[in-house]
Short mmCIF file of C-alpha atoms in Angstrom, two decimals:
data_model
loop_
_atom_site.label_atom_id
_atom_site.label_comp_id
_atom_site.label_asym_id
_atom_site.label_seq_id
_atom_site.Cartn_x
_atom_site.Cartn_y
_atom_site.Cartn_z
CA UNK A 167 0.00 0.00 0.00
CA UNK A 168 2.39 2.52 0.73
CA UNK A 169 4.65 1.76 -2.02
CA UNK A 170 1.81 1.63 -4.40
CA UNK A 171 0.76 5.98 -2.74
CA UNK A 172 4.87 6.31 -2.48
CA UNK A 173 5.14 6.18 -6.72
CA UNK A 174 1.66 8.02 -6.72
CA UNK A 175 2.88 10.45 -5.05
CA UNK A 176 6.60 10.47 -7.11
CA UNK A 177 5.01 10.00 -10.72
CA UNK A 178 2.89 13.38 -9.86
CA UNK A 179 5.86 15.75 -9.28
CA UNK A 180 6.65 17.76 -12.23
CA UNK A 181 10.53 17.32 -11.09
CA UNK A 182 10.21 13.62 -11.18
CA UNK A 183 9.13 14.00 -14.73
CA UNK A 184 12.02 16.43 -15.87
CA UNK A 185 14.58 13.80 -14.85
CA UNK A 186 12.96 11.30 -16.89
CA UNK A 187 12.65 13.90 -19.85
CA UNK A 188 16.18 15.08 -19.69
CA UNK A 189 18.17 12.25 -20.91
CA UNK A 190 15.70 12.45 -23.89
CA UNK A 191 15.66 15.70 -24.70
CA UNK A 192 18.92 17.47 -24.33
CA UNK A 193 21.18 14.33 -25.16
CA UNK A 194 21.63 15.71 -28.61
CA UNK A 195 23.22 19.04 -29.66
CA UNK A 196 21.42 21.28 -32.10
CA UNK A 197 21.40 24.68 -33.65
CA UNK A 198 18.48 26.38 -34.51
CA UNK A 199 20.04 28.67 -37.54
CA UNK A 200 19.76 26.99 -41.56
CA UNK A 201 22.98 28.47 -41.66
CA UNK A 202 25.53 26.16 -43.54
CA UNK A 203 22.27 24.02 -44.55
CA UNK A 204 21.36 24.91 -47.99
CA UNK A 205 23.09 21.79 -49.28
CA UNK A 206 20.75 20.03 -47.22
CA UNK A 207 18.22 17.42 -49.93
CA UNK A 208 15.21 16.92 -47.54
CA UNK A 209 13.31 17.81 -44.81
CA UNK A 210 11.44 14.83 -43.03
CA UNK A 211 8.89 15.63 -40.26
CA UNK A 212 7.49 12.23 -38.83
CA UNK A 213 3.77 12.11 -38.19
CA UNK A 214 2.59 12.81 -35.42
CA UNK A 215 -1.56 12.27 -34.90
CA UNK A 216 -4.70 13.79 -36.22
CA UNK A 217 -7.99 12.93 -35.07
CA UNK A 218 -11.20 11.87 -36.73
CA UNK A 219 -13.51 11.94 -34.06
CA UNK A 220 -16.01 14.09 -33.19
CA UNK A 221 -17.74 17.51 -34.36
CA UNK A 222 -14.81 19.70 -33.88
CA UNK A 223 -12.79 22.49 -35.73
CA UNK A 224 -10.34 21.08 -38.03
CA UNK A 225 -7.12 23.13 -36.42
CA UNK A 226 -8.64 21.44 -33.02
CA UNK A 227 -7.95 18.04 -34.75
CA UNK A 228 -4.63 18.24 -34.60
CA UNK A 229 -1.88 16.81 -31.81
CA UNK A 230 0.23 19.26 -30.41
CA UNK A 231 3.36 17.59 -31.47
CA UNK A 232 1.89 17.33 -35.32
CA UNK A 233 1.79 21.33 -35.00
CA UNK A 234 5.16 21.76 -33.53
CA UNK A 235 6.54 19.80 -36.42
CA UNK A 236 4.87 20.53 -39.12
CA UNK A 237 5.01 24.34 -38.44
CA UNK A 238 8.83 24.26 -38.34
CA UNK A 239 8.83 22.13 -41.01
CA UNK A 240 6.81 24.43 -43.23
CA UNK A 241 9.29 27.49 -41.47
CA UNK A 242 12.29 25.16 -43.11
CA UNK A 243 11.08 24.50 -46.19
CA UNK A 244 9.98 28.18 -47.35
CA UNK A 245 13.75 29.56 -45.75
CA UNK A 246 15.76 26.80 -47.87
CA UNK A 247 13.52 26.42 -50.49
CA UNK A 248 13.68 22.97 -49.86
CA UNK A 249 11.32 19.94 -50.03
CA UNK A 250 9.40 17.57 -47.59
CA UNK A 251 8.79 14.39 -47.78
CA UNK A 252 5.03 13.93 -45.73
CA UNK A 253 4.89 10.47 -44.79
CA UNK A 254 2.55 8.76 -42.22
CA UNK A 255 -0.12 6.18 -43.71
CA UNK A 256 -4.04 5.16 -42.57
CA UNK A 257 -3.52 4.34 -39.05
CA UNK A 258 -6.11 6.94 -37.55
CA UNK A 259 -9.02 6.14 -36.06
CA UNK A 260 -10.90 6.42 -39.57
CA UNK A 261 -8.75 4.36 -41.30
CA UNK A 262 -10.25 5.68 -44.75
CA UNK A 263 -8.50 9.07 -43.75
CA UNK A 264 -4.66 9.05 -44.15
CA UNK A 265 -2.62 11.32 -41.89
CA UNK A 266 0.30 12.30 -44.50
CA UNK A 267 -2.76 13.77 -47.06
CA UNK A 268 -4.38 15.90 -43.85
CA UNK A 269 -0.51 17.05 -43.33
CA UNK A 270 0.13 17.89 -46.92
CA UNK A 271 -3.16 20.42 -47.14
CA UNK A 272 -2.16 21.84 -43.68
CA UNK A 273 1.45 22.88 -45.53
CA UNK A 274 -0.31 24.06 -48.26
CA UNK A 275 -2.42 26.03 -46.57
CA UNK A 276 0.87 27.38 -44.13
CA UNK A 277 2.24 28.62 -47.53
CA UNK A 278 4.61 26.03 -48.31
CA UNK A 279 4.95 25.60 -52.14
CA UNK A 280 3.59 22.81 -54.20
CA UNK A 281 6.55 21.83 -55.65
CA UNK A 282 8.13 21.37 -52.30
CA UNK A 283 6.02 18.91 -51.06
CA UNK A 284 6.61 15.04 -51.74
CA UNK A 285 3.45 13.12 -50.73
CA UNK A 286 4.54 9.76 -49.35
CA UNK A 287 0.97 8.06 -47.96
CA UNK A 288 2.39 5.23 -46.01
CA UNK A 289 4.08 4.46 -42.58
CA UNK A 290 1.91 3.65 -39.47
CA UNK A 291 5.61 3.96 -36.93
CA UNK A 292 8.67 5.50 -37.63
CA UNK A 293 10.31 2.36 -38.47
CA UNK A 294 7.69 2.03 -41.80
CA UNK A 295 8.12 5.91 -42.42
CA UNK A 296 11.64 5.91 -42.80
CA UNK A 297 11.34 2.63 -44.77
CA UNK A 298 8.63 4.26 -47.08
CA UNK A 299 10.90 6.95 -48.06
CA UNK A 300 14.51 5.27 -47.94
CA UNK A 301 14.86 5.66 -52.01
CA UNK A 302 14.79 9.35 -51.75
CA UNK A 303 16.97 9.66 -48.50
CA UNK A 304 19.43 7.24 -49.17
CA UNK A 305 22.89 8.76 -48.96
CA UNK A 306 21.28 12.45 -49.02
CA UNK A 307 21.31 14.99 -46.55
CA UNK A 308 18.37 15.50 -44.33
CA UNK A 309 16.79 17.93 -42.23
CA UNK A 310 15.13 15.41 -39.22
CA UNK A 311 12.36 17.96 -37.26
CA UNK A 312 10.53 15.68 -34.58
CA UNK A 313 9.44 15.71 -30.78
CA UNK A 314 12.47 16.40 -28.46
CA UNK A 315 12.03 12.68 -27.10
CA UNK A 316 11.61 11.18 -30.47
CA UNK A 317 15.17 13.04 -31.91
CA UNK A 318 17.53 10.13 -31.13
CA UNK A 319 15.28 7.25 -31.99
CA UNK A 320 14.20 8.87 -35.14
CA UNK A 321 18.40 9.53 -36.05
CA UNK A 322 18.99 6.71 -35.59
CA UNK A 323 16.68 5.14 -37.95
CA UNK A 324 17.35 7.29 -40.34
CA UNK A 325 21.09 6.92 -39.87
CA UNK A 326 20.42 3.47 -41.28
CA UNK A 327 20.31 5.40 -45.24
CA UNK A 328 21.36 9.16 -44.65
CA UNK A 329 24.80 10.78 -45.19
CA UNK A 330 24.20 13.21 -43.21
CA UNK A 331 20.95 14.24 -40.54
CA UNK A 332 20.63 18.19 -39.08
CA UNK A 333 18.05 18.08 -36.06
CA UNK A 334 15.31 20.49 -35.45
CA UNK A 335 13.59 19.29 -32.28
CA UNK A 336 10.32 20.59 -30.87
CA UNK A 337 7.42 19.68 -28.46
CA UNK A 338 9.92 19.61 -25.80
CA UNK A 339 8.54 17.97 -22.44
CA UNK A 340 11.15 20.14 -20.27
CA UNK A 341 13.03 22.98 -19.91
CA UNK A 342 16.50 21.33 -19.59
CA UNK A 343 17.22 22.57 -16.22
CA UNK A 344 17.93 20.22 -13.40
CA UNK A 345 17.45 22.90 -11.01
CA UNK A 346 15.70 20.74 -7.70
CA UNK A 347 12.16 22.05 -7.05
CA UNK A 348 8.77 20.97 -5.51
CA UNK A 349 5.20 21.66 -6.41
CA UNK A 350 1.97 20.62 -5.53
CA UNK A 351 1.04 17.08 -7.34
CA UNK A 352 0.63 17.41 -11.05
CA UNK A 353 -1.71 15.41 -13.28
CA UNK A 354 0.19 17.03 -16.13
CA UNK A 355 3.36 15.39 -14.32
CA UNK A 356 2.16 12.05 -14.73
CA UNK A 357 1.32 13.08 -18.33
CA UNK A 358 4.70 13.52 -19.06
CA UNK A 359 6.03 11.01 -17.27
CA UNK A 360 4.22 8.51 -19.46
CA UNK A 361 5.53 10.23 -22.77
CA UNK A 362 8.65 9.19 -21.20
CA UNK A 363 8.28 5.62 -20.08
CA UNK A 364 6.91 5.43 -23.68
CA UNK A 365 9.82 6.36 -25.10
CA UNK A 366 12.25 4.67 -23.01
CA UNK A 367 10.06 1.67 -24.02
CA UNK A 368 10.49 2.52 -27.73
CA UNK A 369 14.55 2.69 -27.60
CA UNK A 370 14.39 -0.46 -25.97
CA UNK A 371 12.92 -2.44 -28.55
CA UNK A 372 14.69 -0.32 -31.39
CA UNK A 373 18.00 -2.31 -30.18
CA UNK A 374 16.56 -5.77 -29.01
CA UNK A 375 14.80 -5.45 -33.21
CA UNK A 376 18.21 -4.27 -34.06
#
């Protein structure tokens, strides 16, 4: 019993969370200038989610992390004048409505031009993604934007075909600071602390399938 209130208690405190986060999010080094990236072939943004249910607005259908990357992405593509491949297949909750299709009119209508958008309709993980577009990335330069957490797992996948990858994370989970602190219990804590365990989960079975 008391263990069981002990990790209640520990899983609720946004500090708890930020230590899981950290070693996700700030293991990586990044810039967030294009400078020195106009070589650069591709930009590949990862879906994210988009949901089908319910009478709501279409922005409101949208996952915060598909925002965060597809805004930067479309921010990218317009300062390099350079393409990106949309990828992400029918894994929604409609599965007659295919995510990269949803993300390709959201670019379009974020001003990113036509001919700068390659519409790649499949990939229901990151593994299939980066296997659905592997004959236009292989030994190519690409711009990876993607969730802070997802950065490394994502590299690495794509490691598996690219020359050379240039990171633009977003969504981040914390601020990077290790600073101790303590607040009153957090369901947004425990939140976050699952979006971690998820990903720890995630690397873990990247090397057992590797």
């Amino acid at each position: 019993m008391y263990s069981v209130i002990s990790l209640a208690l520990l899983t609720t405190q946004p500090y708890f969370a930020d230590l899981l986060l950290y070693p996700l999010e700030h293991e990586i080094a990044y810039s967030e200038t294009v400078e020195g990236l106009e070589g650069t072939d591709f930009i590949v943004s990862p879906a994210c989610y988009y949901s089908t249910v319910g009478n709501v607005s279409e922005i409101s259908r949208w996952s915060h992390c598909s925002l965060q990357r597809l805004v930067q992405a479309s921010k990218l593509s317009k300062e390099l004048d350079k393409p990106i491949l949309v990828t992400g297949g029918n894994f929604l909750h409609d599965p007659d409505i295919n995510y990269s299709q949803k993300a390709y009119d959201l670019l379009l209508e974020l001003g990113v031009s036509r001919k700068n958008l390659i519409l790649v309709a499949k990939g229901t993980d990151t593994a299939s993604e980066v296997e659905s577009i592997k004959s236009y990335i292989t030994k190519k330069s690409v711009i990876l934007v993607t969730s802070a957490t997802h950065m490394k797992r994502a590299s690495l996948l794509l490691s598996e075909h690219c020359n050379e990858i240039n990171i633009f994370p977003v969504d981040f989970h914390s601020s990077g600071s290790l600073a101790p602190y303590l607040k009153i219990p957090s369901v947004s804590a425990i939140r976050r602390v699952e979006i971690a365990i998820y990903e720890y989960g995630a690397r873990v079975k990247y090397f057992l399938l590797s």
